[in-house]
């Protein structure tokens, strides 16, 4: 039997991973500290507040008049009404005996004084439609389904109105304004200006053409520069508009120049028309400071390494998505500390091209054993790391090495420079379509493009396919002035999802995007195809995928799978996509449409991370008590002193964890039938988490990404060291590390491993190392150290656990030696060889898993802490079952 025993044998909270990546974002809110006369919840009753027109008797008349005027004008910062179609505006308001009007101003002169709105160019009366909102509107915007519908009169010049400041207002019969608000425009913009034509820069033999979608802009100019910084523009070119798209054509000599758009547009966050200066959303290159778009023809032969166009024919073979195994890695982690890499290549793209470096030799071992895909953390243009290396700051490692293993001095020195060093995970996107400049030898010009392609080519030739980590759920910048803002400068209020008061949602961390809007979805799809075709990427991982609509994800899969070698230079049918299907924030429970959550994606063959098996293996969740134990970390069988309740309760928790793990090992299939710890025959979907939701959600094995560790939270070795009793020895912890990875490696579905799992990687117990520098994120492919005990982890995310962490770091017996690291690597490689020794470990259908996978040691008499699995092949005992493995009739 295939037997997986808890090391001591003789729940499910989704990992909201990127909530750790950033400090709280500031986003547009009313500038005055005023009490809000209404609820800000997502589901709101009809609001019945009024604009105050009286003066307080307790203050001077003059002061009160100013205060009321400010309060009234601040209402215009809110956008609580929605212009949803050309003829319909939705507003959650009580009309009463009043009248509803739409007001516009071409120069943003609208203001409120004495309960009247002033400065309008047009005042248009609206009529309530008692039939309510049309069904298609409710489907697109389910969060406003109870709103009243107001009809606009025919014959209006809607396209011109959309370029103005806009307000809807309720007037009483005495012509006093009782209520007013701004409008959210994505619905009407989608109806009138959805566009599938060219965008960005396009090159011909004679000319360079620019296209920008900006239907609310009043004017757009392109500033053309010869150089990446400094100097005045060589040209300022006005663009002409047609159906919301601004375009111009320039001479061929523009190629190799830089440009910036000046967009004159009304911005709801300032209540003014602003001149916004922005990069092209479809930029393919950038200047080193990120402020100018580089005009390059990405199809130019000069940007292609030798053999680039034929790389599709050199890709490592992939017969089925079920054959995938994924190794997650950060570009800088890979080589920043590798002395076998020349100094100018360390931490960058070109380090992957050095075939005899320690890191590349390590990847070759993984590839030879069976790893198929390397997942690279964000490689697009992100904020948080200056692309200009001369601006980076470092701490002398000899100083850091001089401190004790449990000192707080290392983290103090690292965090003092953490925003001006070379390190960040990169989950703070600025432009999705440009490789990050800090990883290139020269961030100006075409170098980042050429070197990125060399990296992809080298990894493919090492036997590894490449997955890019995409972050389409949010953006780093917003507003008209933020240096990192792009999309919100060009069409303010469109690309970013807003709440019912009109302010930007930030449940992902900051500046949530709105894939339910047509041109947001289009940008995402175009960007994916761009990376697949122009960089020959083999897969995409979607950060916080649950914040993207399911329809967008399905279209993404279809768009990629339509790519053909003959036409596009890539085989799109081999591109796999997966992501974090967590269901929270404003999108939870399909609050903004059917989102790409774990349950909603069932059967799409779009993978989602299985947090159930992670939590059952390790114990608790990333948001629970750090000492809560699980299957491998000693629950019941070797307690660590944490209160798990009575022995009976701990026994029940362990049995439940075993049920969860068994469901996960069967690819987390919702219809997989097993015998649970109570002796009941149940489906995977009938096994429940501690929160009462089903454990299983998958309909096919490639719906599931099984993992026990990732870049988020502590490394596997660290969490094992934290949760296991302090008095066990390091060899036992190493065996536990191996047991955890073995569960993942031998499960049905797609296994996912964090870089360093196989060499006992430590981050000195840092639970969120996104900005912890090279020091805490070090990887050592010489296998001399696993980076344990390099100081207390950074205070911001870890201080509350310092009392638990400090004695562990101070104890030298916790630190593995080289012999432990080498043994862990050998064990991991052997696990991979076992997985790829038989197709029975990589079954392709739910039926095959149900027919062939069986769990033993189940029911109320089970032996605690022992999971026993067998996988059947066609043989005499199983007539009619096709034979898949020519060597084995059963794995047990």
PDB file of C-alpha atoms in Angstrom, residues 348-542:
ATOM      1  CA  UNK A 348      18.256  39.307 -13.411  1.00  0.00           C
ATOM      2  CA  UNK A 349      17.031  37.668 -16.577  1.00  0.00           C
ATOM      3  CA  UNK A 350      20.439  36.704 -17.948  1.00  0.00           C
ATOM      4  CA  UNK A 351      21.317  34.578 -14.903  1.00  0.00           C
ATOM      5  CA  UNK A 352      19.097  31.868 -16.363  1.00  0.00           C
ATOM      6  CA  UNK A 353      21.267  31.700 -19.483  1.00  0.00           C
ATOM      7  CA  UNK A 354      24.430  30.606 -17.609  1.00  0.00           C
ATOM      8  CA  UNK A 355      24.230  26.858 -18.063  1.00  0.00           C
ATOM      9  CA  UNK A 356      26.892  25.951 -15.496  1.00  0.00           C
ATOM     10  CA  UNK A 357      25.733  28.193 -12.659  1.00  0.00           C
ATOM     11  CA  UNK A 358      24.659  26.572  -9.401  1.00  0.00           C
ATOM     12  CA  UNK A 359      21.058  27.677  -9.933  1.00  0.00           C
ATOM     13  CA  UNK A 360      20.747  26.385 -13.479  1.00  0.00           C
ATOM     14  CA  UNK A 361      22.357  23.061 -12.512  1.00  0.00           C
ATOM     15  CA  UNK A 362      19.754  22.796  -9.746  1.00  0.00           C
ATOM     16  CA  UNK A 363      16.922  23.454 -12.205  1.00  0.00           C
ATOM     17  CA  UNK A 364      18.335  20.755 -14.480  1.00  0.00           C
ATOM     18  CA  UNK A 365      18.069  18.271 -11.602  1.00  0.00           C
ATOM     19  CA  UNK A 366      14.445  19.213 -11.050  1.00  0.00           C
ATOM     20  CA  UNK A 367      13.643  19.017 -14.750  1.00  0.00           C
ATOM     21  CA  UNK A 368      15.327  15.625 -15.127  1.00  0.00           C
ATOM     22  CA  UNK A 369      13.308  14.276 -12.199  1.00  0.00           C
ATOM     23  CA  UNK A 370       9.994  15.512 -13.599  1.00  0.00           C
ATOM     24  CA  UNK A 371       9.246  19.185 -12.872  1.00  0.00           C
ATOM     25  CA  UNK A 372       7.625  20.559 -16.035  1.00  0.00           C
ATOM     26  CA  UNK A 373       6.951  24.247 -15.332  1.00  0.00           C
ATOM     27  CA  UNK A 374       8.752  27.087 -13.571  1.00  0.00           C
ATOM     28  CA  UNK A 375       6.320  29.679 -12.251  1.00  0.00           C
ATOM     29  CA  UNK A 376       7.973  33.110 -12.129  1.00  0.00           C
ATOM     30  CA  UNK A 377       6.631  35.654  -9.673  1.00  0.00           C
ATOM     31  CA  UNK A 378       5.640  38.970 -11.315  1.00  0.00           C
ATOM     32  CA  UNK A 379       7.876  39.959 -14.200  1.00  0.00           C
ATOM     33  CA  UNK A 380       5.842  42.876 -15.595  1.00  0.00           C
ATOM     34  CA  UNK A 381       6.539  46.517 -14.757  1.00  0.00           C
ATOM     35  CA  UNK A 382       5.754  46.907 -11.061  1.00  0.00           C
ATOM     36  CA  UNK A 383       6.319  49.589  -8.434  1.00  0.00           C
ATOM     37  CA  UNK A 384       8.491  49.218  -5.366  1.00  0.00           C
ATOM     38  CA  UNK A 385      11.867  48.687  -7.060  1.00  0.00           C
ATOM     39  CA  UNK A 386      13.623  51.428  -9.010  1.00  0.00           C
ATOM     40  CA  UNK A 387      14.737  50.112 -12.403  1.00  0.00           C
ATOM     41  CA  UNK A 388      17.924  52.156 -12.145  1.00  0.00           C
ATOM     42  CA  UNK A 389      20.465  50.052 -10.270  1.00  0.00           C
ATOM     43  CA  UNK A 390      22.549  53.081  -9.333  1.00  0.00           C
ATOM     44  CA  UNK A 391      19.714  54.133  -6.999  1.00  0.00           C
ATOM     45  CA  UNK A 392      19.620  50.872  -5.036  1.00  0.00           C
ATOM     46  CA  UNK A 393      20.837  50.713  -1.449  1.00  0.00           C
ATOM     47  CA  UNK A 394      22.262  47.682   0.321  1.00  0.00           C
ATOM     48  CA  UNK A 395      23.330  46.586   3.792  1.00  0.00           C
ATOM     49  CA  UNK A 396      26.782  45.102   4.181  1.00  0.00           C
ATOM     50  CA  UNK A 397      26.194  41.364   4.669  1.00  0.00           C
ATOM     51  CA  UNK A 398      29.228  41.078   6.950  1.00  0.00           C
ATOM     52  CA  UNK A 399      27.445  43.381   9.389  1.00  0.00           C
ATOM     53  CA  UNK A 400      24.260  41.319   9.186  1.00  0.00           C
ATOM     54  CA  UNK A 401      26.210  38.110   9.713  1.00  0.00           C
ATOM     55  CA  UNK A 402      27.763  39.504  12.887  1.00  0.00           C
ATOM     56  CA  UNK A 403      24.472  39.546  14.809  1.00  0.00           C
ATOM     57  CA  UNK A 404      23.016  36.595  16.753  1.00  0.00           C
ATOM     58  CA  UNK A 405      20.485  34.310  15.076  1.00  0.00           C
ATOM     59  CA  UNK A 406      17.625  35.730  17.169  1.00  0.00           C
ATOM     60  CA  UNK A 407      18.644  39.391  16.998  1.00  0.00           C
ATOM     61  CA  UNK A 408      16.283  42.148  15.903  1.00  0.00           C
ATOM     62  CA  UNK A 409      19.150  44.127  14.367  1.00  0.00           C
ATOM     63  CA  UNK A 410      19.112  42.421  10.970  1.00  0.00           C
ATOM     64  CA  UNK A 411      15.477  43.250  10.317  1.00  0.00           C
ATOM     65  CA  UNK A 412      15.957  46.823  11.522  1.00  0.00           C
ATOM     66  CA  UNK A 413      18.721  47.407   8.983  1.00  0.00           C
ATOM     67  CA  UNK A 414      16.853  45.640   6.160  1.00  0.00           C
ATOM     68  CA  UNK A 415      13.551  47.452   6.721  1.00  0.00           C
ATOM     69  CA  UNK A 416      15.347  50.813   6.908  1.00  0.00           C
ATOM     70  CA  UNK A 417      16.155  50.479   3.198  1.00  0.00           C
ATOM     71  CA  UNK A 418      13.375  48.143   2.064  1.00  0.00           C
ATOM     72  CA  UNK A 419      11.751  50.716  -0.201  1.00  0.00           C
ATOM     73  CA  UNK A 420      14.989  51.729  -1.911  1.00  0.00           C
ATOM     74  CA  UNK A 421      16.665  48.337  -2.318  1.00  0.00           C
ATOM     75  CA  UNK A 422      16.471  45.905  -5.235  1.00  0.00           C
ATOM     76  CA  UNK A 423      13.779  43.646  -3.788  1.00  0.00           C
ATOM     77  CA  UNK A 424      10.031  43.262  -4.027  1.00  0.00           C
ATOM     78  CA  UNK A 425       7.819  40.350  -5.010  1.00  0.00           C
ATOM     79  CA  UNK A 426       6.110  42.593  -7.559  1.00  0.00           C
ATOM     80  CA  UNK A 427       2.402  42.367  -6.753  1.00  0.00           C
ATOM     81  CA  UNK A 428       2.003  46.105  -7.300  1.00  0.00           C
ATOM     82  CA  UNK A 429       1.448  46.410 -11.057  1.00  0.00           C
ATOM     83  CA  UNK A 430       1.962  49.565 -13.065  1.00  0.00           C
ATOM     84  CA  UNK A 431       1.928  48.266 -16.659  1.00  0.00           C
ATOM     85  CA  UNK A 432       1.028  44.679 -17.438  1.00  0.00           C
ATOM     86  CA  UNK A 433       2.598  44.366 -20.895  1.00  0.00           C
ATOM     87  CA  UNK A 434       6.232  45.381 -20.279  1.00  0.00           C
ATOM     88  CA  UNK A 435       8.963  43.238 -18.671  1.00  0.00           C
ATOM     89  CA  UNK A 436      10.299  44.670 -15.420  1.00  0.00           C
ATOM     90  CA  UNK A 437      13.330  46.865 -16.051  1.00  0.00           C
ATOM     91  CA  UNK A 438      15.173  46.147 -12.784  1.00  0.00           C
ATOM     92  CA  UNK A 439      15.891  42.592 -13.952  1.00  0.00           C
ATOM     93  CA  UNK A 440      17.544  43.815 -17.190  1.00  0.00           C
ATOM     94  CA  UNK A 441      21.161  44.848 -17.631  1.00  0.00           C
ATOM     95  CA  UNK A 442      19.910  48.213 -18.957  1.00  0.00           C
ATOM     96  CA  UNK A 443      16.328  49.334 -18.257  1.00  0.00           C
ATOM     97  CA  UNK A 444      16.323  51.799 -21.175  1.00  0.00           C
ATOM     98  CA  UNK A 445      15.857  50.826 -24.794  1.00  0.00           C
ATOM     99  CA  UNK A 446      15.144  47.259 -25.957  1.00  0.00           C
ATOM    100  CA  UNK A 447      17.363  45.350 -23.495  1.00  0.00           C
ATOM    101  CA  UNK A 448      14.609  44.169 -21.178  1.00  0.00           C
ATOM    102  CA  UNK A 449      12.745  42.631 -24.124  1.00  0.00           C
ATOM    103  CA  UNK A 450      15.779  40.864 -25.573  1.00  0.00           C
ATOM    104  CA  UNK A 451      17.001  39.565 -22.207  1.00  0.00           C
ATOM    105  CA  UNK A 452      13.545  38.367 -21.165  1.00  0.00           C
ATOM    106  CA  UNK A 453      13.364  36.346 -24.375  1.00  0.00           C
ATOM    107  CA  UNK A 454      16.820  34.904 -23.740  1.00  0.00           C
ATOM    108  CA  UNK A 455      15.640  33.792 -20.301  1.00  0.00           C
ATOM    109  CA  UNK A 456      12.580  32.038 -21.728  1.00  0.00           C
ATOM    110  CA  UNK A 457      14.647  30.374 -24.421  1.00  0.00           C
ATOM    111  CA  UNK A 458      17.240  29.147 -21.923  1.00  0.00           C
ATOM    112  CA  UNK A 459      14.657  27.730 -19.531  1.00  0.00           C
ATOM    113  CA  UNK A 460      12.827  25.938 -22.340  1.00  0.00           C
ATOM    114  CA  UNK A 461      16.093  24.414 -23.482  1.00  0.00           C
ATOM    115  CA  UNK A 462      16.701  23.267 -19.912  1.00  0.00           C
ATOM    116  CA  UNK A 463      13.510  21.251 -20.218  1.00  0.00           C
ATOM    117  CA  UNK A 464      11.204  23.641 -18.391  1.00  0.00           C
ATOM    118  CA  UNK A 465       8.095  25.446 -19.550  1.00  0.00           C
ATOM    119  CA  UNK A 466       7.388  28.915 -18.130  1.00  0.00           C
ATOM    120  CA  UNK A 467       4.414  30.251 -16.189  1.00  0.00           C
ATOM    121  CA  UNK A 468       4.056  33.996 -15.618  1.00  0.00           C
ATOM    122  CA  UNK A 469       2.374  35.358 -12.518  1.00  0.00           C
ATOM    123  CA  UNK A 470      -0.237  37.887 -13.646  1.00  0.00           C
ATOM    124  CA  UNK A 471      -1.836  40.506 -11.398  1.00  0.00           C
ATOM    125  CA  UNK A 472      -4.903  41.719 -13.253  1.00  0.00           C
ATOM    126  CA  UNK A 473      -7.030  42.187 -10.126  1.00  0.00           C
ATOM    127  CA  UNK A 474      -5.575  45.521  -9.034  1.00  0.00           C
ATOM    128  CA  UNK A 475      -3.201  48.345  -9.936  1.00  0.00           C
ATOM    129  CA  UNK A 476      -0.655  50.241  -7.874  1.00  0.00           C
ATOM    130  CA  UNK A 477      -1.753  53.746  -8.849  1.00  0.00           C
ATOM    131  CA  UNK A 478      -4.934  55.741  -9.311  1.00  0.00           C
ATOM    132  CA  UNK A 479      -5.990  59.346  -9.680  1.00  0.00           C
ATOM    133  CA  UNK A 480      -4.676  62.089 -11.961  1.00  0.00           C
ATOM    134  CA  UNK A 481      -1.341  62.753 -10.229  1.00  0.00           C
ATOM    135  CA  UNK A 482       0.090  59.442  -8.999  1.00  0.00           C
ATOM    136  CA  UNK A 483       3.268  58.548 -10.930  1.00  0.00           C
ATOM    137  CA  UNK A 484       2.148  54.913 -11.011  1.00  0.00           C
ATOM    138  CA  UNK A 485      -1.357  55.712 -12.266  1.00  0.00           C
ATOM    139  CA  UNK A 486      -1.991  54.927 -15.933  1.00  0.00           C
ATOM    140  CA  UNK A 487      -5.482  53.662 -16.669  1.00  0.00           C
ATOM    141  CA  UNK A 488      -7.262  55.948 -14.207  1.00  0.00           C
ATOM    142  CA  UNK A 489      -5.664  58.953 -15.893  1.00  0.00           C
ATOM    143  CA  UNK A 490      -6.916  57.975 -19.336  1.00  0.00           C
ATOM    144  CA  UNK A 491     -10.532  56.989 -18.621  1.00  0.00           C
ATOM    145  CA  UNK A 492     -11.141  58.021 -15.005  1.00  0.00           C
ATOM    146  CA  UNK A 493     -13.629  55.872 -13.124  1.00  0.00           C
ATOM    147  CA  UNK A 494     -13.767  53.139 -15.764  1.00  0.00           C
ATOM    148  CA  UNK A 495     -10.960  50.642 -15.225  1.00  0.00           C
ATOM    149  CA  UNK A 496     -11.173  50.525 -11.422  1.00  0.00           C
ATOM    150  CA  UNK A 497     -14.108  48.933  -9.639  1.00  0.00           C
ATOM    151  CA  UNK A 498     -15.995  51.357  -7.432  1.00  0.00           C
ATOM    152  CA  UNK A 499     -18.368  50.876  -4.535  1.00  0.00           C
ATOM    153  CA  UNK A 500     -21.913  52.181  -4.384  1.00  0.00           C
ATOM    154  CA  UNK A 501     -20.683  55.571  -3.203  1.00  0.00           C
ATOM    155  CA  UNK A 502     -18.318  55.855  -6.149  1.00  0.00           C
ATOM    156  CA  UNK A 503     -15.027  55.271  -4.350  1.00  0.00           C
ATOM    157  CA  UNK A 504     -12.461  52.722  -5.476  1.00  0.00           C
ATOM    158  CA  UNK A 505     -12.767  49.239  -4.013  1.00  0.00           C
ATOM    159  CA  UNK A 506      -9.551  48.039  -2.411  1.00  0.00           C
ATOM    160  CA  UNK A 507     -10.348  44.581  -1.037  1.00  0.00           C
ATOM    161  CA  UNK A 508      -7.444  43.102  -3.032  1.00  0.00           C
ATOM    162  CA  UNK A 509      -5.038  45.585  -1.363  1.00  0.00           C
ATOM    163  CA  UNK A 510      -5.691  48.638  -3.510  1.00  0.00           C
ATOM    164  CA  UNK A 511      -7.321  49.886  -6.687  1.00  0.00           C
ATOM    165  CA  UNK A 512      -9.357  46.823  -7.673  1.00  0.00           C
ATOM    166  CA  UNK A 513      -9.859  46.477 -11.416  1.00  0.00           C
ATOM    167  CA  UNK A 514     -13.219  45.700 -13.002  1.00  0.00           C
ATOM    168  CA  UNK A 515     -12.994  42.872 -15.530  1.00  0.00           C
ATOM    169  CA  UNK A 516     -16.786  43.015 -15.889  1.00  0.00           C
ATOM    170  CA  UNK A 517     -16.239  46.155 -17.990  1.00  0.00           C
ATOM    171  CA  UNK A 518     -15.682  45.404 -21.664  1.00  0.00           C
ATOM    172  CA  UNK A 519     -12.435  47.297 -22.244  1.00  0.00           C
ATOM    173  CA  UNK A 520     -10.895  46.076 -18.982  1.00  0.00           C
ATOM    174  CA  UNK A 521     -11.572  42.518 -20.059  1.00  0.00           C
ATOM    175  CA  UNK A 522     -10.241  43.283 -23.505  1.00  0.00           C
ATOM    176  CA  UNK A 523      -6.997  44.677 -22.069  1.00  0.00           C
ATOM    177  CA  UNK A 524      -6.539  41.520 -19.980  1.00  0.00           C
ATOM    178  CA  UNK A 525      -7.154  39.225 -22.952  1.00  0.00           C
ATOM    179  CA  UNK A 526      -4.903  41.267 -25.244  1.00  0.00           C
ATOM    180  CA  UNK A 527      -2.162  41.235 -22.642  1.00  0.00           C
ATOM    181  CA  UNK A 528      -2.288  37.450 -22.216  1.00  0.00           C
ATOM    182  CA  UNK A 529      -2.088  36.892 -25.959  1.00  0.00           C
ATOM    183  CA  UNK A 530       0.776  39.390 -26.156  1.00  0.00           C
ATOM    184  CA  UNK A 531       2.832  37.447 -23.600  1.00  0.00           C
ATOM    185  CA  UNK A 532       1.956  34.115 -25.170  1.00  0.00           C
ATOM    186  CA  UNK A 533       2.814  35.155 -28.734  1.00  0.00           C
ATOM    187  CA  UNK A 534       5.632  37.653 -28.239  1.00  0.00           C
ATOM    188  CA  UNK A 535       7.371  35.889 -25.336  1.00  0.00           C
ATOM    189  CA  UNK A 536       6.197  32.307 -25.955  1.00  0.00           C
ATOM    190  CA  UNK A 537       4.894  31.854 -22.409  1.00  0.00           C
ATOM    191  CA  UNK A 538       3.522  28.414 -21.530  1.00  0.00           C
ATOM    192  CA  UNK A 539       1.119  29.218 -18.703  1.00  0.00           C
ATOM    193  CA  UNK A 540      -0.351  31.943 -16.540  1.00  0.00           C
ATOM    194  CA  UNK A 541      -1.084  32.118 -12.841  1.00  0.00           C
ATOM    195  CA  UNK A 542      -3.773  34.647 -11.835  1.00  0.00           C
TER     196      UNK A 542
END
